[in-house]
Coordinates of C-alpha atoms in Angstrom, one line a residue:
Chain A
M30 CA 0.0 0.0 0.0
I31 CA 2.7 2.5 1.0
N32 CA 4.6 1.4 -2.0
K33 CA 1.7 2.2 -4.3
S34 CA 0.9 5.6 -2.9
I35 CA 4.5 6.8 -3.1
K36 CA 4.7 5.5 -6.6
S37 CA 1.6 7.2 -7.8
E38 CA 2.5 10.4 -6.1
S39 CA 5.9 10.5 -7.8
Y40 CA 4.3 9.6 -11.0
M41 CA 1.8 12.5 -10.7
E42 CA 4.4 14.9 -9.6
G43 CA 6.7 13.8 -12.4
K44 CA 3.9 14.3 -14.9
N45 CA 3.1 17.8 -13.7
L46 CA 6.6 19.1 -13.4
I47 CA 8.1 17.1 -16.3
W48 CA 9.1 20.3 -18.1
K49 CA 10.8 21.6 -14.9
R50 CA 12.7 18.5 -13.7
S51 CA 15.3 16.8 -15.6
K52 CA 14.7 13.4 -16.9
R53 CA 17.4 12.1 -14.7
W54 CA 15.8 13.1 -11.5
N55 CA 12.7 11.3 -12.6
Q56 CA 14.6 8.2 -13.3
I57 CA 16.1 8.3 -9.8
K58 CA 12.8 8.8 -8.2
R59 CA 11.1 6.1 -10.2
N60 CA 13.9 3.6 -9.2
W61 CA 14.2 4.5 -5.6
E62 CA 13.9 0.9 -4.6
L63 CA 17.0 0.1 -6.5
Y64 CA 18.9 2.5 -4.4
L65 CA 17.7 0.7 -1.3
F66 CA 18.8 -2.6 -3.0
L67 CA 22.3 -1.2 -3.3
L68 CA 22.4 0.5 0.1
P69 CA 23.7 -2.4 2.2
T70 CA 26.4 -3.3 -0.3
L71 CA 27.4 0.4 -0.7
L72 CA 27.7 0.7 3.1
Y73 CA 29.8 -2.5 3.2
F74 CA 32.2 -1.2 0.6
I75 CA 32.5 2.2 2.4
I76 CA 33.0 0.7 5.8
F77 CA 35.3 -2.2 5.0
H78 CA 37.1 -0.9 1.9
Y79 CA 37.0 2.9 1.8
V80 CA 37.3 3.6 5.5
P81 CA 40.5 1.4 5.6
M82 CA 41.8 3.4 2.7
Y83 CA 41.3 6.5 4.7
G84 CA 42.7 4.8 7.7
V85 CA 45.9 3.9 5.8
Q86 CA 47.2 7.4 6.8
I87 CA 48.3 5.8 10.0
A88 CA 51.3 4.8 7.9
F89 CA 52.4 8.4 8.1
R90 CA 51.6 8.8 11.8
D91 CA 52.6 7.2 15.1
Y92 CA 49.3 5.4 15.7
S93 CA 48.5 4.0 19.1
P94 CA 45.1 2.5 20.1
G95 CA 44.8 5.2 22.8
F96 CA 44.8 8.0 20.3
G97 CA 42.4 8.1 17.4
I98 CA 43.6 8.0 13.8
L99 CA 43.6 11.8 13.4
T100 CA 45.0 12.7 16.8
S101 CA 48.1 10.5 16.5
P102 CA 51.2 12.5 15.8
W103 CA 52.2 13.0 12.2
V104 CA 55.6 11.5 11.4
G105 CA 55.7 11.7 7.6
L106 CA 57.8 9.1 5.9
E107 CA 59.6 7.9 9.0
H108 CA 58.1 4.4 8.9
F109 CA 58.8 4.0 5.2
I110 CA 62.4 5.0 5.7
R111 CA 62.8 2.6 8.6
F112 CA 61.5 -0.2 6.4
F113 CA 63.7 0.7 3.4
E114 CA 66.7 0.8 5.7
S115 CA 65.9 -2.4 7.7
Y116 CA 68.1 -5.3 7.0
Q117 CA 65.1 -7.4 5.9
F118 CA 64.0 -5.0 3.2
W119 CA 65.8 -6.5 0.2
S120 CA 65.2 -10.1 1.3
L121 CA 61.5 -9.4 1.7
I122 CA 61.3 -7.8 -1.7
Y123 CA 63.3 -10.6 -3.3
N124 CA 61.2 -13.3 -1.6
T125 CA 57.9 -11.8 -2.5
F126 CA 58.8 -10.9 -6.0
S127 CA 60.6 -14.1 -7.0
L128 CA 57.9 -16.4 -5.5
S129 CA 55.2 -14.4 -7.3
A130 CA 57.1 -14.2 -10.6
L131 CA 57.8 -17.9 -10.6
Q132 CA 54.2 -18.7 -9.8
L133 CA 53.2 -16.6 -12.8
L134 CA 55.7 -18.2 -15.1
I135 CA 54.5 -21.7 -14.1
T136 CA 50.8 -21.3 -13.5
F137 CA 50.0 -19.0 -16.4
P138 CA 50.9 -21.3 -19.4
L139 CA 50.0 -24.7 -17.8
P140 CA 46.2 -24.3 -17.8
I141 CA 46.3 -23.2 -21.4
I142 CA 48.2 -26.3 -22.4
V143 CA 45.9 -28.5 -20.4
A144 CA 42.8 -26.9 -21.9
I145 CA 44.1 -27.4 -25.4
M146 CA 44.9 -31.1 -24.6
L147 CA 41.5 -31.7 -23.1
N148 CA 39.9 -30.1 -26.1
Q149 CA 41.6 -32.5 -28.4
L150 CA 40.5 -35.6 -26.4
M151 CA 38.0 -37.5 -28.5
F152 CA 36.4 -39.8 -25.9
K153 CA 33.8 -37.6 -24.3
K154 CA 33.2 -39.7 -21.2
Y155 CA 36.9 -39.9 -20.4
K156 CA 37.2 -36.2 -21.0
K157 CA 34.3 -35.6 -18.5
F158 CA 36.0 -37.9 -15.9
V159 CA 39.4 -36.1 -16.3
Q160 CA 37.7 -32.8 -15.8
T161 CA 35.8 -33.9 -12.7
V162 CA 39.0 -35.1 -11.1
I163 CA 41.3 -32.2 -12.0
Y164 CA 38.9 -29.6 -10.8
A165 CA 38.4 -31.3 -7.5
P166 CA 41.6 -30.1 -5.7
H167 CA 40.5 -26.5 -6.1
F168 CA 37.9 -27.1 -3.4
I169 CA 40.4 -28.4 -0.9
S170 CA 41.1 -25.7 1.7
V171 CA 44.6 -24.3 2.0
V172 CA 44.9 -25.7 5.5
V173 CA 44.2 -29.2 4.3
L174 CA 46.4 -28.7 1.3
V175 CA 49.4 -27.6 3.4
G176 CA 48.5 -30.4 5.8
M177 CA 48.9 -32.8 3.0
V178 CA 52.2 -31.3 2.1
Y179 CA 53.3 -31.8 5.7
V180 CA 52.3 -35.5 5.9
F181 CA 53.8 -36.3 2.5
F182 CA 57.1 -34.4 2.9
S183 CA 57.8 -34.7 6.6
G184 CA 60.7 -36.8 7.9
N185 CA 58.6 -40.0 8.0
G186 CA 56.3 -39.1 5.2
I187 CA 56.0 -41.2 2.0
I188 CA 58.3 -39.1 -0.1
N189 CA 61.2 -39.7 2.3
N190 CA 60.1 -43.3 2.7
F191 CA 60.5 -43.6 -1.1
L192 CA 63.9 -41.9 -1.1
N193 CA 65.0 -44.3 1.7
L194 CA 63.8 -47.2 -0.5
L195 CA 66.1 -45.9 -3.3
G196 CA 68.9 -45.7 -0.8
M197 CA 69.0 -41.9 -0.7
E198 CA 69.3 -39.7 2.4
E199 CA 66.4 -38.0 4.0
V200 CA 65.6 -34.6 2.7
R201 CA 64.3 -32.0 5.1
F202 CA 61.7 -30.5 2.8
L203 CA 59.9 -28.6 5.4
T204 CA 62.8 -26.9 7.1
E205 CA 65.2 -26.4 4.3
P206 CA 64.8 -22.8 2.9
S207 CA 65.6 -23.9 -0.6
W208 CA 62.6 -26.3 -0.6
F209 CA 60.0 -23.7 0.3
K210 CA 59.5 -22.5 -3.3
P211 CA 59.2 -25.9 -4.9
L212 CA 56.6 -27.0 -2.3
Y213 CA 54.7 -23.8 -2.6
L214 CA 54.6 -23.8 -6.4
G215 CA 54.2 -27.5 -6.8
S216 CA 51.2 -27.6 -4.5
S217 CA 49.7 -24.6 -6.4
V218 CA 50.1 -26.4 -9.7
W219 CA 48.6 -29.6 -8.3
Q220 CA 45.6 -27.6 -6.9
E221 CA 44.8 -25.0 -9.4
T222 CA 45.9 -26.0 -12.9
G223 CA 42.7 -27.9 -13.7
W224 CA 40.4 -25.3 -12.4
A225 CA 42.2 -22.5 -14.2
A226 CA 41.8 -24.4 -17.5
I227 CA 38.0 -24.1 -17.3
I228 CA 37.9 -20.6 -18.7
Y229 CA 40.2 -21.6 -21.7
L230 CA 38.0 -24.6 -22.3
A231 CA 35.0 -22.3 -22.6
A232 CA 36.9 -20.1 -25.1
L233 CA 37.8 -23.2 -27.1
A234 CA 34.3 -24.5 -27.1
A235 CA 33.2 -21.2 -28.6
V236 CA 35.5 -21.7 -31.7
N237 CA 33.5 -22.0 -34.8
P238 CA 33.8 -25.6 -36.0
E239 CA 33.8 -24.5 -39.6
L240 CA 37.3 -23.1 -39.0
H241 CA 38.6 -26.5 -38.0
E242 CA 36.8 -28.2 -40.9
A243 CA 38.2 -25.7 -43.4
A244 CA 41.7 -26.3 -41.9
I245 CA 41.2 -30.1 -42.2
V246 CA 40.2 -29.8 -45.8
D247 CA 43.4 -27.8 -46.4
G248 CA 45.3 -30.7 -45.0
A249 CA 46.2 -29.2 -41.6
S250 CA 47.3 -31.7 -38.9
K251 CA 46.0 -31.5 -35.4
F252 CA 49.1 -29.8 -34.2
Q253 CA 48.8 -27.2 -36.9
R254 CA 45.2 -26.6 -36.1
I255 CA 46.0 -26.0 -32.5
L256 CA 48.6 -23.5 -33.4
H257 CA 46.6 -21.6 -36.0
V258 CA 43.0 -22.0 -34.8
D259 CA 42.9 -22.8 -31.1
V260 CA 45.7 -20.6 -29.9
P261 CA 44.5 -17.4 -31.6
A262 CA 41.0 -18.1 -30.2
I263 CA 42.2 -18.1 -26.6
M264 CA 44.6 -15.2 -27.0
P265 CA 42.3 -12.4 -25.9
I266 CA 41.2 -14.0 -22.6
A267 CA 44.8 -15.2 -22.0
M268 CA 45.9 -11.6 -22.4
I269 CA 43.4 -10.3 -19.9
L270 CA 44.4 -12.9 -17.4
L271 CA 48.0 -12.2 -17.9
V272 CA 47.6 -8.5 -17.3
L273 CA 45.7 -9.2 -14.2
S274 CA 48.3 -11.6 -12.8
V275 CA 51.3 -9.5 -13.7
G276 CA 49.5 -6.5 -12.2
N277 CA 49.0 -8.5 -9.1
I278 CA 52.5 -9.8 -8.9
M279 CA 53.2 -8.2 -5.5
N280 CA 49.8 -9.4 -4.1
I281 CA 50.8 -13.0 -3.5
G282 CA 48.6 -14.5 -0.9
F283 CA 49.4 -14.7 2.8
E284 CA 47.5 -17.9 3.5
K285 CA 49.7 -20.6 2.1
A286 CA 53.0 -19.0 2.7
Y287 CA 52.2 -18.5 6.3
L288 CA 51.2 -22.1 6.7
L289 CA 54.3 -23.4 4.9
Q290 CA 56.5 -21.2 7.0
T291 CA 58.6 -22.9 9.7
P292 CA 61.1 -21.1 11.9
L293 CA 63.9 -22.7 9.9
N294 CA 62.9 -21.8 6.3
Q295 CA 62.1 -18.2 7.0
T296 CA 65.0 -16.9 5.0
S297 CA 63.0 -17.8 1.9
S298 CA 59.5 -18.0 3.2
E299 CA 59.2 -14.6 4.8
I300 CA 57.2 -12.5 2.2
I301 CA 55.7 -9.0 2.7
P302 CA 52.2 -10.2 3.7
T303 CA 53.5 -12.6 6.4
Y304 CA 55.8 -9.9 7.6
V305 CA 53.0 -7.4 7.8
Y306 CA 50.9 -9.8 9.8
K307 CA 53.7 -10.6 12.3
V308 CA 54.9 -7.0 12.7
G309 CA 51.4 -5.5 12.7
L310 CA 49.2 -7.9 14.6
Q311 CA 51.5 -10.0 16.6
Q312 CA 53.8 -7.2 17.7
A313 CA 51.2 -4.4 17.4
Q314 CA 53.4 -2.0 15.4
Y315 CA 50.3 -0.8 13.6
S316 CA 51.8 2.2 11.8
F317 CA 55.0 0.4 10.6
A318 CA 53.0 -2.5 9.3
A319 CA 50.5 -0.3 7.6
A320 CA 53.4 1.5 5.9
I321 CA 54.8 -1.7 4.5
G322 CA 51.3 -2.8 3.3
L323 CA 50.8 0.6 1.7
F324 CA 54.2 0.4 0.0
N325 CA 53.2 -3.0 -1.4
A326 CA 49.8 -1.9 -2.6
V327 CA 51.1 1.2 -4.4
I328 CA 53.8 -0.8 -6.2
N329 CA 51.1 -3.2 -7.3
L330 CA 48.8 -0.5 -8.5
V331 CA 51.6 1.2 -10.6
L332 CA 52.5 -2.2 -12.0
L333 CA 49.0 -3.0 -13.0
W334 CA 48.5 0.3 -14.6
Y335 CA 51.7 0.0 -16.6
V336 CA 51.2 -3.6 -17.7
N337 CA 47.7 -2.8 -18.8
R338 CA 49.1 0.1 -20.9
V339 CA 51.7 -2.1 -22.5
A340 CA 49.2 -4.9 -23.2
K341 CA 46.8 -2.4 -24.8
R342 CA 49.4 -1.1 -27.1
L343 CA 50.6 -4.5 -28.1
S344 CA 47.4 -6.4 -28.5
G345 CA 44.5 -4.0 -28.2
T346 CA 43.1 -5.8 -25.2
G347 CA 43.3 -4.5 -21.7
L348 CA 41.3 -4.2 -18.5
W349 CA 40.0 -0.7 -19.2
Chain B
M21 CA 32.8 -33.2 -37.7
N22 CA 33.1 -36.7 -39.0
L23 CA 35.7 -35.2 -41.3
S24 CA 38.3 -35.3 -38.6
K25 CA 37.9 -39.0 -38.2
I26 CA 38.1 -39.8 -41.8
N27 CA 41.2 -37.8 -42.4
R28 CA 43.2 -38.9 -39.4
T29 CA 46.7 -39.0 -40.6
K30 CA 49.5 -40.9 -38.9
E31 CA 50.8 -37.7 -37.4
D32 CA 47.4 -37.1 -35.8
K33 CA 47.3 -40.6 -34.4
I34 CA 50.7 -40.1 -32.7
F35 CA 49.4 -36.8 -31.4
D36 CA 46.3 -38.5 -29.9
V37 CA 48.4 -41.3 -28.3
I38 CA 50.7 -38.8 -26.6
N39 CA 47.8 -36.6 -25.6
I40 CA 45.9 -39.3 -23.9
T41 CA 49.0 -40.6 -22.2
L42 CA 49.9 -37.2 -20.8
L43 CA 46.4 -36.5 -19.6
T44 CA 46.2 -39.9 -17.9
L45 CA 49.5 -39.2 -16.1
M46 CA 48.2 -35.9 -15.0
L47 CA 45.0 -37.6 -13.8
L48 CA 47.0 -40.1 -11.7
A49 CA 49.2 -37.3 -10.3
I50 CA 46.2 -35.6 -9.0
L51 CA 44.3 -38.6 -7.9
Y52 CA 47.0 -40.6 -6.2
P53 CA 47.7 -38.2 -3.3
L54 CA 44.0 -38.1 -2.5
Y55 CA 43.8 -41.9 -2.7
F56 CA 46.8 -42.3 -0.6
I57 CA 45.3 -40.2 2.2
V58 CA 42.2 -42.3 2.2
I59 CA 44.1 -45.7 2.4
A60 CA 46.6 -44.3 4.9
S61 CA 43.8 -43.1 7.2
I62 CA 42.6 -46.7 7.8
S63 CA 46.0 -48.5 7.7
N64 CA 48.1 -49.7 10.6
P65 CA 50.4 -46.7 11.3
D66 CA 53.4 -48.9 11.8
R67 CA 53.0 -50.3 8.3
I68 CA 52.7 -46.8 6.9
F69 CA 55.9 -45.8 8.7
A70 CA 57.6 -48.9 7.3
G71 CA 56.6 -47.8 3.8
D72 CA 54.4 -50.8 3.1
V73 CA 51.3 -48.9 2.3
W74 CA 51.2 -47.9 -1.4
L75 CA 48.3 -49.2 -3.3
Y76 CA 45.7 -50.5 -0.8
P77 CA 45.2 -50.3 3.0
I78 CA 47.1 -52.7 5.1
E79 CA 45.8 -54.1 8.4
V80 CA 42.7 -52.0 8.3
T81 CA 42.1 -50.1 11.6
F82 CA 39.7 -47.3 12.5
E83 CA 41.7 -46.2 15.5
G84 CA 42.6 -42.8 13.9
Y85 CA 38.9 -42.0 13.3
A86 CA 38.0 -43.2 16.8
R87 CA 40.5 -40.9 18.4
I88 CA 39.3 -38.0 16.2
F89 CA 35.7 -38.5 17.1
Q90 CA 36.5 -38.8 20.8
D91 CA 38.1 -35.4 20.7
G92 CA 35.6 -32.6 21.2
K93 CA 37.5 -29.9 19.4
I94 CA 36.7 -31.1 15.9
W95 CA 33.0 -31.0 16.7
I96 CA 33.2 -27.5 18.1
G97 CA 35.0 -26.5 14.9
Y98 CA 32.3 -28.2 12.8
K99 CA 29.5 -26.5 14.7
N100 CA 31.1 -23.1 14.4
T101 CA 31.9 -23.5 10.7
I102 CA 28.4 -24.6 9.9
I103 CA 27.0 -21.5 11.7
Y104 CA 29.4 -19.2 10.0
T105 CA 28.8 -20.8 6.6
A106 CA 25.0 -20.7 6.9
V107 CA 24.6 -17.2 8.3
G108 CA 27.5 -15.8 6.2
T109 CA 26.2 -17.3 2.9
A110 CA 22.6 -16.0 3.6
I111 CA 24.0 -12.5 4.0
N112 CA 26.3 -12.8 1.0
I113 CA 23.4 -13.9 -1.2
A114 CA 21.0 -11.2 -0.1
L115 CA 23.6 -8.4 -0.7
T116 CA 25.0 -9.8 -3.9
L117 CA 21.7 -10.4 -5.6
T118 CA 20.1 -7.0 -4.7
A119 CA 23.2 -5.0 -5.5
A120 CA 23.9 -6.9 -8.7
Y121 CA 20.3 -6.5 -9.9
A122 CA 20.4 -2.7 -9.3
L123 CA 23.7 -2.5 -11.1
S124 CA 22.4 -4.5 -14.0
R125 CA 19.6 -2.0 -14.8
K126 CA 20.5 0.4 -17.6
D127 CA 18.0 3.0 -16.2
F128 CA 19.8 2.9 -12.8
F129 CA 21.4 6.3 -12.6
G130 CA 24.9 6.1 -11.1
R131 CA 25.5 2.5 -12.0
N132 CA 28.9 3.2 -13.6
F133 CA 30.0 5.3 -10.7
F134 CA 29.1 2.6 -8.2
M135 CA 30.5 -0.2 -10.3
F136 CA 33.8 1.7 -10.6
M137 CA 33.8 2.3 -6.8
F138 CA 33.4 -1.4 -6.1
V139 CA 35.7 -2.7 -8.8
F140 CA 38.5 -0.3 -7.7
T141 CA 38.7 -2.3 -4.4
M142 CA 40.0 -5.2 -6.4
F143 CA 43.1 -3.3 -7.3
F144 CA 43.8 -1.2 -4.3
S145 CA 43.0 -1.7 -0.7
G146 CA 44.0 -0.1 2.6
G147 CA 45.6 -3.4 3.7
L148 CA 45.5 -5.7 6.6
I149 CA 46.2 -3.3 9.5
P150 CA 43.7 -0.5 8.6
T151 CA 41.0 -3.1 8.0
Y152 CA 41.8 -4.8 11.3
L153 CA 41.4 -1.5 13.1
V154 CA 38.0 -0.9 11.5
V155 CA 36.8 -4.3 12.6
Q156 CA 38.2 -3.7 16.0
N157 CA 36.6 -0.3 16.4
L158 CA 33.2 -1.9 15.4
G159 CA 33.7 -4.2 18.4
M160 CA 33.6 -7.3 16.2
V161 CA 37.0 -8.8 17.3
N162 CA 36.4 -12.1 19.0
T163 CA 32.8 -12.4 18.0
M164 CA 31.2 -14.5 15.3
W165 CA 30.4 -11.4 13.3
A166 CA 34.1 -10.9 12.5
M167 CA 33.8 -14.1 10.5
I168 CA 30.8 -12.8 8.5
I169 CA 30.5 -9.1 8.1
P170 CA 34.0 -8.2 6.8
K171 CA 33.3 -10.6 4.0
A172 CA 29.6 -9.7 3.5
V173 CA 29.9 -9.4 -0.3
A174 CA 32.5 -10.2 -2.9
I175 CA 32.9 -8.0 -6.0
W176 CA 33.7 -10.9 -8.2
N177 CA 30.3 -12.5 -7.5
I178 CA 28.5 -9.2 -8.0
I179 CA 30.1 -9.1 -11.5
V180 CA 29.0 -12.7 -12.2
A181 CA 25.4 -12.1 -11.0
R182 CA 25.1 -8.8 -12.8
T183 CA 26.3 -10.3 -16.1
F184 CA 23.7 -13.0 -15.7
F185 CA 20.9 -10.6 -15.1
Q186 CA 21.9 -8.5 -18.0
S187 CA 22.0 -11.4 -20.4
T188 CA 18.9 -13.3 -19.2
I189 CA 16.3 -10.7 -18.2
P190 CA 15.2 -9.0 -21.3
D191 CA 14.4 -5.3 -21.2
E192 CA 11.0 -5.9 -22.7
M193 CA 10.0 -8.0 -19.7
L194 CA 10.6 -5.1 -17.4
E195 CA 8.8 -2.7 -19.7
A196 CA 5.8 -5.0 -19.8
A197 CA 5.8 -5.3 -16.1
K198 CA 6.0 -1.6 -15.6
V199 CA 3.0 -1.1 -17.9
D200 CA 1.1 -3.4 -15.6
G201 CA 2.0 -1.3 -12.7
C202 CA 4.6 -3.7 -11.2
S203 CA 7.0 -2.1 -8.8
N204 CA 10.8 -2.7 -8.9
T205 CA 10.7 -4.8 -5.8
K206 CA 7.8 -6.9 -7.0
F207 CA 9.5 -7.4 -10.4
F208 CA 12.7 -8.5 -8.6
T209 CA 11.1 -11.0 -6.2
K210 CA 8.4 -12.3 -8.5
I211 CA 10.1 -12.4 -11.9
V212 CA 13.9 -11.9 -11.7
L213 CA 14.6 -14.3 -8.8
P214 CA 12.6 -17.2 -10.1
L215 CA 14.4 -16.8 -13.4
S216 CA 17.8 -16.7 -11.7
K217 CA 17.9 -20.1 -10.0
P218 CA 21.1 -21.2 -11.8
V219 CA 23.1 -18.2 -10.8
I220 CA 21.7 -18.3 -7.3
A221 CA 22.9 -21.9 -7.0
V222 CA 26.4 -20.8 -8.3
M223 CA 26.6 -17.9 -5.8
V224 CA 25.5 -20.1 -2.8
L225 CA 28.2 -22.6 -3.7
F226 CA 31.0 -20.1 -4.2
Y227 CA 30.2 -18.3 -1.0
A228 CA 29.6 -21.4 1.0
V229 CA 32.9 -23.0 -0.1
G230 CA 34.7 -19.8 0.7
H231 CA 33.3 -19.7 4.2
W232 CA 34.0 -23.4 4.8
N233 CA 37.6 -23.2 3.7
S234 CA 38.7 -19.8 5.1
Y235 CA 41.0 -19.7 8.1
F236 CA 42.7 -16.3 7.7
D237 CA 39.9 -14.2 9.2
A238 CA 39.7 -16.6 12.1
L239 CA 43.4 -16.4 12.6
V240 CA 43.3 -12.6 12.6
Y241 CA 40.1 -11.8 14.5
L242 CA 39.5 -14.7 16.9
N243 CA 41.5 -15.8 19.9
D244 CA 38.7 -17.6 21.8
E245 CA 39.1 -21.2 21.1
A246 CA 35.3 -21.8 21.5
L247 CA 34.7 -19.7 18.4
Y248 CA 37.4 -21.4 16.2
P249 CA 36.1 -22.6 12.9
L250 CA 37.0 -26.1 11.6
Q251 CA 39.9 -24.9 9.5
L252 CA 41.7 -23.3 12.5
I253 CA 41.3 -26.5 14.5
L254 CA 42.6 -28.5 11.5
R255 CA 45.6 -26.1 11.3
N256 CA 46.4 -26.8 14.9
I257 CA 46.3 -30.5 14.4
L258 CA 47.9 -30.7 11.0
I259 CA 50.5 -28.0 11.0
Q260 CA 51.1 -26.9 14.6
N261 CA 51.0 -30.6 15.6
E262 CA 49.5 -29.5 18.9
A263 CA 46.0 -30.8 19.3
A264 CA 47.0 -34.2 18.3
A265 CA 49.1 -34.4 21.5
T266 CA 46.0 -34.6 23.6
M267 CA 44.6 -37.3 21.4
V268 CA 47.6 -39.6 21.8
S269 CA 48.5 -39.1 25.4
D270 CA 47.6 -42.7 26.3
V271 CA 50.0 -44.2 23.8
E272 CA 53.2 -45.3 25.6
S273 CA 56.3 -44.7 23.6
V274 CA 57.1 -41.4 21.9
A275 CA 57.8 -43.0 18.6
A276 CA 54.4 -44.8 18.6
Q277 CA 52.8 -41.5 19.6
Q278 CA 54.2 -39.8 16.5
R279 CA 52.8 -42.6 14.3
V280 CA 49.4 -42.5 15.8
A281 CA 49.5 -38.7 15.5
D282 CA 50.2 -39.1 11.8
L283 CA 47.4 -41.6 11.5
I284 CA 45.1 -38.9 13.1
K285 CA 46.4 -36.4 10.5
Y286 CA 45.3 -38.6 7.6
G287 CA 41.9 -39.1 9.2
V288 CA 41.6 -35.4 10.0
I289 CA 42.2 -34.5 6.3
I290 CA 39.4 -36.7 5.3
V291 CA 37.0 -35.6 8.1
G292 CA 37.8 -31.9 7.2
S293 CA 37.2 -32.3 3.5
L294 CA 34.4 -34.9 3.7
P295 CA 31.3 -32.7 3.2
L296 CA 32.8 -31.1 0.1
L297 CA 34.1 -34.3 -1.3
I298 CA 30.7 -35.9 -1.0
V299 CA 28.7 -33.2 -2.7
Y300 CA 31.4 -32.1 -5.2
P301 CA 30.6 -34.5 -8.0
F302 CA 26.9 -33.4 -8.0
I303 CA 27.5 -29.7 -7.9
Q304 CA 30.6 -29.5 -10.1
K305 CA 28.6 -28.3 -13.1
Y306 CA 27.3 -25.3 -11.3
F307 CA 30.8 -24.1 -10.4
V308 CA 31.9 -24.5 -13.9
Q309 CA 28.9 -22.4 -15.0
G310 CA 29.8 -19.8 -12.5
V311 CA 33.3 -19.4 -13.9
M312 CA 32.0 -19.2 -17.4
I313 CA 29.4 -16.6 -16.7
G314 CA 32.1 -14.5 -15.0
G315 CA 34.5 -15.2 -17.8
I316 CA 32.3 -13.7 -20.4
K317 CA 32.7 -10.2 -19.0
G318 CA 35.7 -10.8 -16.7

């Protein structure tokens, strides 16, 4: 009832004053419910995304919980300089960047290859089965995944059992710094390759079959058709995903690195997100940690913007 | 398409053989670790330690599971996770669908502005510490709300749902409804939602899996063990190696304790992933749909 009366009122008003009011204002009034629809989400983004962006100014202040954000003393770039000059700076940058870059190098091409291979598989039932199995690890939680790494690679896990069987010495996978990256990347490949192939499979399914038929008539082999029909078909989506992942290269996740971290492998497993967590929340150095986080976020944004520009110039596809 | 079968050259046949072989190897590489966990969880821990268990369980025992089920922590974790997942997903769905619908309407003034505002958060954020301070100031630290409200909606899912609405609800339908005097709310609840069952299923699944699997928010915001979700309990058992200690205290020698603790770990991996493993084959197609809807617009 209330709905109706407001609607008819606004309708009448709109009709009477249509020459006065802009069309836009009418549109807003007519769709007032849609603004209510959006309101909770808008509030969510303001409170949990934009307020923290405002709060990031504690990176330039000496924040302590007793003071508010605005009343904490301004210290300018002090925290940033302290970070740049700390002995961990270069090792953090190196660990974060190299882990992320390697992840990209390995996990970007693999799903494309898997998708192309699956697309060439002629037995439909087998293809379905393979897909069901290789998507499954995506749904395993990171805790369970790392738990699996622990039980397989620990001193008495099956990998070391197997090495023993071959007469080799036990390898300390979980504490040896040089093994952190292989474990991290290997488990990523195991977990995500199949899932990441879905999007390429969709692009391949959308290829016009006539293209393939024409190529067959011209005597093209399967391999040639992959190179000249399939690969060009997935290039645009591959490009977008590449831009996104290069742009996010400093945004490597906290979750897995933190779980795979042991006191002994920290020289290679300490990356910026885990460091921010420890310094910020475990040692309560809020401002210092916020400064490191901000430094990381800004590098990331600049990278994304730049990579997007390059991609646009080279291939015409970009994010915006 | 029969053409491809007739014209299969020798080169193509070699290609097919290599292709099938490689895919099968990949299949085994993914399947075997999962299979091993299952057989290891019901084998005699001494035989696992001796390296005898490879292809099938040896000296089947359910001791590991018995110890897991006797320990109360797992059940507390299960209960908490179910609550967080149910309440969290309900809120996620309500916010995502309403916001995505509004943003899908071409006559919604400001849609580009709001969309930009939301998408921008994918590329830049205040970071962990400022977000933590907001949650803290709202008094949510160490309450169940810290598990739910800071993840109330995900921009990626808004994009997916919005793309779905734009491509499946024709403008003419809205026009016709308007002529009949149908309000926006009524149109949304009576026409849009019933037509959107597939995308709602996808959203529910994505969000529910997200809640079920997350441990980071719990690690950051909770320190009361009674509130711990399953994943944090699993972490303590699997990675910190701590909770298992209470479950094996009756075993005599230290070496035997370690073996039983490992057995418990295998079992815990199964118990922790079981709900998802059971439903996964039936719901797989919805997930795939979701990725594809999102991928169109990306």
